[in-house]
Structures are given as structure tokens and as C-alpha cells.
Coordinates of C-alpha atoms in Angstrom, one line a residue:
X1 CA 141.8 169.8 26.5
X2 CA 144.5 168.9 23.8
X3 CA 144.7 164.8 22.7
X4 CA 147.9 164.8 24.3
X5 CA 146.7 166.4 27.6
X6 CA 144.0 163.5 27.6
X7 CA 146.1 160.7 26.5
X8 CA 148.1 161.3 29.9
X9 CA 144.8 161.6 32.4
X10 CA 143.2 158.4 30.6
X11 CA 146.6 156.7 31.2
X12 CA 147.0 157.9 34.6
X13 CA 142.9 156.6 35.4
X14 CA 144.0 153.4 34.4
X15 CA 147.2 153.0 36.0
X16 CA 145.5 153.9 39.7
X17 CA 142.8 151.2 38.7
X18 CA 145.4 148.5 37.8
X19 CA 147.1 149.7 41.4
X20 CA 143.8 149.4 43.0
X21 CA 142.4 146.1 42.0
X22 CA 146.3 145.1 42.6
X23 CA 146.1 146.3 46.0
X24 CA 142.5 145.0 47.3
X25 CA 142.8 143.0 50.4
X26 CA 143.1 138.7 49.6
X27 CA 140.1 136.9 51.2
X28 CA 141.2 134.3 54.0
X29 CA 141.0 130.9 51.8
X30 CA 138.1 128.9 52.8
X31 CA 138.9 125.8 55.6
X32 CA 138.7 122.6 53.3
X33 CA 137.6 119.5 55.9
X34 CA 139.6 116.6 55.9
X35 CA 137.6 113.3 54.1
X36 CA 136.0 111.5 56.8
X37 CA 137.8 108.2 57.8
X38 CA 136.3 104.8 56.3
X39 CA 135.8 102.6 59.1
X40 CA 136.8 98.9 57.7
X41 CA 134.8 96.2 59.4
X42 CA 137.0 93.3 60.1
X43 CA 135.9 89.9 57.9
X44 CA 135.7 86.6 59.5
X45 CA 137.9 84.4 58.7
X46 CA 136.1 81.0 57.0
X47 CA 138.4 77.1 56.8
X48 CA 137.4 73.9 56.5
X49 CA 137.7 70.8 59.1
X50 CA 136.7 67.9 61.2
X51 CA 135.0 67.0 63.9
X52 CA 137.6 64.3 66.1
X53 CA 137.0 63.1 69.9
X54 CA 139.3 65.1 72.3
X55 CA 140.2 62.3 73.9
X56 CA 142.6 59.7 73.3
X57 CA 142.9 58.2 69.7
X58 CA 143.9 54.7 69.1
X59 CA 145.8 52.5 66.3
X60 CA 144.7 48.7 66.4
X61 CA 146.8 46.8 64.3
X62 CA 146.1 42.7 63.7
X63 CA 149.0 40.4 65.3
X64 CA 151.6 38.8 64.1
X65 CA 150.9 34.9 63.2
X66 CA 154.4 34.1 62.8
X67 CA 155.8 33.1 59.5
X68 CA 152.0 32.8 58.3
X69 CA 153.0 37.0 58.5
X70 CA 149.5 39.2 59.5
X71 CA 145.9 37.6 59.5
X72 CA 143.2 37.8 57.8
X73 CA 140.0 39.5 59.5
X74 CA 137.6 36.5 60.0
X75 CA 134.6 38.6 61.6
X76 CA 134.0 42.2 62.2
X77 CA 131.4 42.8 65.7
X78 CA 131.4 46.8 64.7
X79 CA 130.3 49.2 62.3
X80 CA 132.4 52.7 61.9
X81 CA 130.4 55.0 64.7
X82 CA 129.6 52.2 66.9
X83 CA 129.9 53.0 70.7
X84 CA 132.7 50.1 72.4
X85 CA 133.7 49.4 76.0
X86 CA 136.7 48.4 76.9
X87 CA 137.4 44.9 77.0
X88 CA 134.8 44.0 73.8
X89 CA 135.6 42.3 71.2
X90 CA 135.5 44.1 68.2
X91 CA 137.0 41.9 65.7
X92 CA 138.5 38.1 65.0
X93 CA 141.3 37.1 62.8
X94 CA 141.4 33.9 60.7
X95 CA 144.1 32.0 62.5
X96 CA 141.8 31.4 66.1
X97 CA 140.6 27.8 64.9
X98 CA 143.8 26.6 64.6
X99 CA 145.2 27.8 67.4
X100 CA 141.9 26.1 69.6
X101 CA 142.7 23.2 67.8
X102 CA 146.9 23.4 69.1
X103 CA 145.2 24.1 72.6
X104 CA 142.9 21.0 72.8
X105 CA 145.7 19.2 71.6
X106 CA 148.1 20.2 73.7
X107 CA 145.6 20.1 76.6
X108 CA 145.1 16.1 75.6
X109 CA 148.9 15.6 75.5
X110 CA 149.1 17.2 79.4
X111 CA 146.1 14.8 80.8
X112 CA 147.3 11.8 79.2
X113 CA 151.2 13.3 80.7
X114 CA 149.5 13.4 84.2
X115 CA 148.3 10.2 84.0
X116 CA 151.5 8.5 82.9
X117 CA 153.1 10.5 85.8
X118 CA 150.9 9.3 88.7
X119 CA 151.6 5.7 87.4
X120 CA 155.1 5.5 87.0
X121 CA 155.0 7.9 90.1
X122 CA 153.5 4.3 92.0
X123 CA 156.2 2.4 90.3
X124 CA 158.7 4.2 91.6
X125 CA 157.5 3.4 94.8
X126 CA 156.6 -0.2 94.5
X127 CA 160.6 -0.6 93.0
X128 CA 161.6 1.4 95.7
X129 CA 160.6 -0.9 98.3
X130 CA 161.3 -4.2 96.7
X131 CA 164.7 -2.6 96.7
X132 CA 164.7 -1.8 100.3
X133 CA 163.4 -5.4 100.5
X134 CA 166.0 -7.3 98.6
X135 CA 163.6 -8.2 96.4
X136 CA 164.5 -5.6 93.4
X137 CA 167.8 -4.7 91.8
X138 CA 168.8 -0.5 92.6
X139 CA 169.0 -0.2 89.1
X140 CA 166.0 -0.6 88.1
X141 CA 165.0 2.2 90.5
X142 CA 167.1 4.3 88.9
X143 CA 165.5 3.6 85.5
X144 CA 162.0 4.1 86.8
X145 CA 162.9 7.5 88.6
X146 CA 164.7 8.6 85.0
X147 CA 161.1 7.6 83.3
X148 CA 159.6 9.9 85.5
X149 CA 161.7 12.9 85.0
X150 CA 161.4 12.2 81.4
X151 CA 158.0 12.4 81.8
X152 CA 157.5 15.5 84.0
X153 CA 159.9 17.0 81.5
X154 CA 157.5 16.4 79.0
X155 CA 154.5 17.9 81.4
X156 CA 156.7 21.2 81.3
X157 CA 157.6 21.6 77.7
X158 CA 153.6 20.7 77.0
X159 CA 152.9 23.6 79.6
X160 CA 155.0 26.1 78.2
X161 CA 153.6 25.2 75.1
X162 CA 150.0 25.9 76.1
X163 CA 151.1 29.1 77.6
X164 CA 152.4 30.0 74.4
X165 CA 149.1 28.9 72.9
X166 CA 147.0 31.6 75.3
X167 CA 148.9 33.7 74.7
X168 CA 148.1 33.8 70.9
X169 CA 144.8 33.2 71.5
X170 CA 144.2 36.5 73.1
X171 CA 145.3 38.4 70.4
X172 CA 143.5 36.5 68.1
X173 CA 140.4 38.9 69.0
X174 CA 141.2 42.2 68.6
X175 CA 139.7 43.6 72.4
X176 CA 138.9 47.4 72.9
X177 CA 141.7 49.4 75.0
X178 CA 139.2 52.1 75.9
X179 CA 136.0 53.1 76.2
X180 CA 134.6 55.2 72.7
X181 CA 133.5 54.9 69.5
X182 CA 134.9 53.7 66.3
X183 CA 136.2 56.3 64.2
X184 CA 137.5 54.8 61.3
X185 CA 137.9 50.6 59.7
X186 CA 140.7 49.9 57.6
X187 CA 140.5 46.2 57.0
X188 CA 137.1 44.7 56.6
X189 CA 135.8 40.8 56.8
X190 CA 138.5 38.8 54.6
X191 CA 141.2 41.3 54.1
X192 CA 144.5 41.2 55.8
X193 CA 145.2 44.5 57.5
X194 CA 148.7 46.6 55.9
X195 CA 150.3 49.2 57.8
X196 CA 147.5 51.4 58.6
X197 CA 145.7 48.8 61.1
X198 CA 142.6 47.0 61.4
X199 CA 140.8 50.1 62.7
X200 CA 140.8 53.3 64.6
X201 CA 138.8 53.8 68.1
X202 CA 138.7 57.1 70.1
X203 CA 138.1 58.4 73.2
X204 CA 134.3 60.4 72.7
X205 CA 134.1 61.8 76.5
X206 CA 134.4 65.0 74.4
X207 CA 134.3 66.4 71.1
X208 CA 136.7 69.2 69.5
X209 CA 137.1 70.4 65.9
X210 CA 140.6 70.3 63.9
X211 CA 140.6 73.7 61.2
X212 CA 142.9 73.9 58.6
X213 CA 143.3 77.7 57.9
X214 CA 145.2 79.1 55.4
X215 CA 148.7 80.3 56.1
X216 CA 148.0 83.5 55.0
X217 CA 144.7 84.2 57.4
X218 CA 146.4 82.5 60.6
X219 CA 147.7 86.0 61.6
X220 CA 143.9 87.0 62.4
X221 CA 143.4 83.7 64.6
X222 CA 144.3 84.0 68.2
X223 CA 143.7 82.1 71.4
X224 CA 140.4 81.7 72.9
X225 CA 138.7 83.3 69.7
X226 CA 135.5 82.7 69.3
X227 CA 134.3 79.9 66.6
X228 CA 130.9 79.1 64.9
X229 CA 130.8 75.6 63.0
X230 CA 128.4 74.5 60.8
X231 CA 128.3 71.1 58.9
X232 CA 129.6 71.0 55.2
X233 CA 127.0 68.5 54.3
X234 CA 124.2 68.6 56.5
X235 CA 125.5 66.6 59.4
X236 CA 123.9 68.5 62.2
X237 CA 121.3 71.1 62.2
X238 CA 122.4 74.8 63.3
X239 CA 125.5 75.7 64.5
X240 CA 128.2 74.4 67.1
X241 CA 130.0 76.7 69.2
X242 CA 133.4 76.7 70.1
X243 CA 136.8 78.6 71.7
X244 CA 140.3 78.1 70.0
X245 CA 141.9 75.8 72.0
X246 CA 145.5 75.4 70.5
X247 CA 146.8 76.9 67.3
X248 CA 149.7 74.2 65.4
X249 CA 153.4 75.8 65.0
X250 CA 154.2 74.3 62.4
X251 CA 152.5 74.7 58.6
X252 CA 151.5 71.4 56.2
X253 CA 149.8 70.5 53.5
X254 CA 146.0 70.4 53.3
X255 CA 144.0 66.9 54.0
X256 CA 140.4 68.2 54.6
X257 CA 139.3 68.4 51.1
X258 CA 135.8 70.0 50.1
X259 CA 133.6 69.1 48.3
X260 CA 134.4 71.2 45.7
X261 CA 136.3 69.5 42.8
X262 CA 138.2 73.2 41.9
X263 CA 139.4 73.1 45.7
X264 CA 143.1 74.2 46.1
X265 CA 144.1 70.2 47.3
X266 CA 147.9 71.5 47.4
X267 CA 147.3 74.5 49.7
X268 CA 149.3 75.3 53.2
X269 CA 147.3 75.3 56.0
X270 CA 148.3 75.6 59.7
X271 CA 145.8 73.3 61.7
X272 CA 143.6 74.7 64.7
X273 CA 142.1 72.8 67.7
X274 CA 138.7 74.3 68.7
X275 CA 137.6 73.0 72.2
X276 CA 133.1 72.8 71.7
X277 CA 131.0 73.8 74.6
X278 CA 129.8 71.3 76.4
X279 CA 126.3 71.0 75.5
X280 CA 127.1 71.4 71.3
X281 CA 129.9 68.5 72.0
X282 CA 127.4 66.2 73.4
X283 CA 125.5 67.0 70.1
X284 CA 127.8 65.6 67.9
X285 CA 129.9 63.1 70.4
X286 CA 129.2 59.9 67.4
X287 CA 130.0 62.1 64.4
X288 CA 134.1 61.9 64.8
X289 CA 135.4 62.5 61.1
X290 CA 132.6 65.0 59.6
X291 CA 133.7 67.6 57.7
X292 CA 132.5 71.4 59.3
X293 CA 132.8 74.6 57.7
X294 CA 134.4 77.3 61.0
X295 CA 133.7 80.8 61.0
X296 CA 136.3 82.4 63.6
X297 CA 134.1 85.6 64.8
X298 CA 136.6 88.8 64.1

């Protein structure tokens, strides 16, 4: 066979090889499985707060003594997280001896009034019928019965004096509205109370927990959500359990503070009442005011 006669078969050999490796049927491309989703389990959501009665909260502020302005406390009868009825005294201001002494005075000016009274009470009498006698001139009736409603006058100013001196006297002990527990003093023994009072009492029939969460984790609190507290400092042993109750519209500024100097004091919180089960509130019904760390189940 001549080169140039070989040339052409080689080239034709490869050509149909070319078109044959060209031509070979694809494979189907191998399935590749989507990556398997990552389930994310949801975090609890962890705030600070306080433990407060459920009940009614009250203000007790120290009267006014006139132009003397506010009291001084004379005598404290409780202690923050004392149990109080109503009607007890729980504290005396400085101004209650003087206003016994006004009363006992007062009281001596109405028995030595009465006594004046019932005597020139006779004399009018006696004048009256010496007049109807002839033996007494009409005038001096007139003058005795002008003594006498000179001096019941005086019986009625003295009277409305004393009342005025009760009255006082009542709020010169500071007496428990309710029955509860002191939450909180303000003024102790020889300071004169300001504007926040002389103390705060509460209602403790029932204990609930104020949270402050964070603005941005109140999105992942709802109603009825389950709660676990435990106490910041070692207030209670275990944990207290609890139901969200009532979650604040409105966002503030934080006033539970922890602990922990580096805490963010100027964070915005939205505040959320947690009602305790029954049993758990009973646990803690004296400890109004201590701080809890709340765990708000996902």
C-alpha cells in the first residue's frame, strides 16, 4: 500500500473514532440529595425581676403639722418584712406630746366651763325669780342670761377646739390601712419623711413576679407562657413556678439592676407580671422586693 493510500485509511480510522466516542450515549447524571434541614431549638428567654405582693400596694405618708410643715418619726413599731393588721400602729410622729398636752388643756378649760355654766345657770334662776318677785331689777336678768351665753359660747369654741385636737391626734400614729406586710421604710426613727413617705405596706394574700425583659426578646413572650424563677442571691431554695399574667404596653427604662457592676443600667425593658402558683407563692409571701432571675420556657 503506497504512504498516500495509508495516510487516508489511518485518517479515516481516526475520524470514525472521534465520531464514535462523540456519539456514545451520556449517562443520566446522578440525583444529588438536598442537605438535610437543621432543626433550631428555640432558646429561653432569661430577665431579671422582683418578687411584689399581688395585692394592693400602699403609700403612707406622715401628716401635715401645720406650719411646724411634716414631722419627725418619734418611734418605729415595725421592721421591713413585718406582717401588720389593719388598724396597728406602725409608727409615731414627734408632735403627739404636744398635742396630749393641747387636749388635757383644753379638756380642763371645758370642766372648769361646765362648772361656771351650772352656777350662773342657778343665778339666772335665783334673779329670775326675785324679778318676778319685785325683789330684783329685769336688768340684771338680762346681764346674768348674757353671762351665760358668753359662757356656753365659750363651751363651744373649747369643743370645737378639742375636736380639732382628735382629730390630729389620730394621725399622729401612722395606723395600717390593710392587712400585709411591710415592703419597704423610707423614713426611720428621727428623720422627717420627704415625698416618698414614711413607708410602703402591701397586700401579701398572694405573691406575683414583675420581669423586666428586654425590648428586643418580648416578641418571644406571650400570654400564659410558662415561667421558672429562681433567686438571684439565694433567697429561696429551688425554683418557683409561674404563668405570664399580663405583659406592659408600654417600654421604660430598666430599675432591677444585677448584681453585676458591667450590667446595661440604661437598657429598655418592657415589664411582665407573672401570676406564682399557689403553693410556690405561699413560699415566698414575706420576701416582697427580692430580686429573681425568670426563665420563660420556649
Amino acid at each position: 500500500m503506497s504512504p498516500k493510500r495509508w495516510s487516508v485509511v489511518a485518517g479515516s480510522l481516526v475520524i470514525a473514532a472521534v465520531g464514535g466516542w462523540l456519539l456514545r450515549p451520556t449517562p443520566a447524571p446522578t440525583p444529588v440529595a438536598p442537605p438535610a434541614e437543621r432543626s433550631v431549638r428555640p432558646q429561653a428567654v432569661a430577665a431579671l425581676g422582683q418578687l411584689e405582693p399581688a395585692g394592693d400596694i400602699r403609700n403612707l405618708a406622715a401628716p401635715n403639722a401645720g406650719m411646724a410643715g411634716t414631722p419627725r418619726v418619734a418611734s418605729l413599731q415595725v421592721n421591713e418584712g413585718d406582717a401588720i393588721k389593719r388598724g396597728q400602729v406602725l409608727a409615731a410622729f414627734d408632735h403627739r406630746d404636744g398635742l396630749l398636752a393641747d387636749l388635757e388643756r383644753v379638756d380642763a378649760e371645758l370642766r372648769s366651763l361646765d362648772q361656771e355654766i351650772r352656777l350662773q345657770a342657778i343665778e339666772v334662776e335665783r334673779f329670775t325669780q326675785a324679778a318676778d318677785w319685785g325683789a330684783a331689777e329685769l336688768s340684771l336678768v338680762d346681764n346674768k342670761r348674757e353671762e351665760l351665753v358668753r359662757l356656753q359660747g365659750q363651751r363651744d369654741q373649747a369643743l370645737a377646739e378639742r375636736k380639732g385636737f382628735m382629730a390630729d391626734l389620730e394621725l399622729s400614729q401612722l395606723i395600717s390601712p390593710i392587712d400585709g406586710v411591710v415592703l419597704k421604710l423610707h423614713a426611720r426613727e428621727g428623720e422627717r419623711p420627704g415625698v416618698e413617705g414614711v413607708m410602703d405596706v402591701g397586700a401579701n394574700q398572694a405573691m406575683q413576679a414583675s420581669i423586666e425583659v428586654y425590648e428586643s426578646d418580648i416578641a418571644r413572650i406571650s400570654p400564659d407562657q410558662s415561667v421558672r424563677l429562681t433567686s438571684e442571691n439565694g433567697g429561696f431554695r429551688g425554683e418557683l413556678v409561674g404563668r405570664v399574667l399580663r405583659i406592659s404596653p408600654q417600654v421604660e427604662q430598666r430599675s432591677v439592676l444585677s448584681t453585676d457592676p458591667t450590667g446595661d443600667a440604661d437598657a429598655r425593658v418592657v415589664v411582665v407580671d407573672v401570676v406564682l402558683n399557689p403553693e410556690d407563692a405561699a413560699k415566698v409571701s414575706r420576701l416582697a422586693g427580692l430580686k429573681v432571675i425568670a426563665r420563660f420556657d420556649p
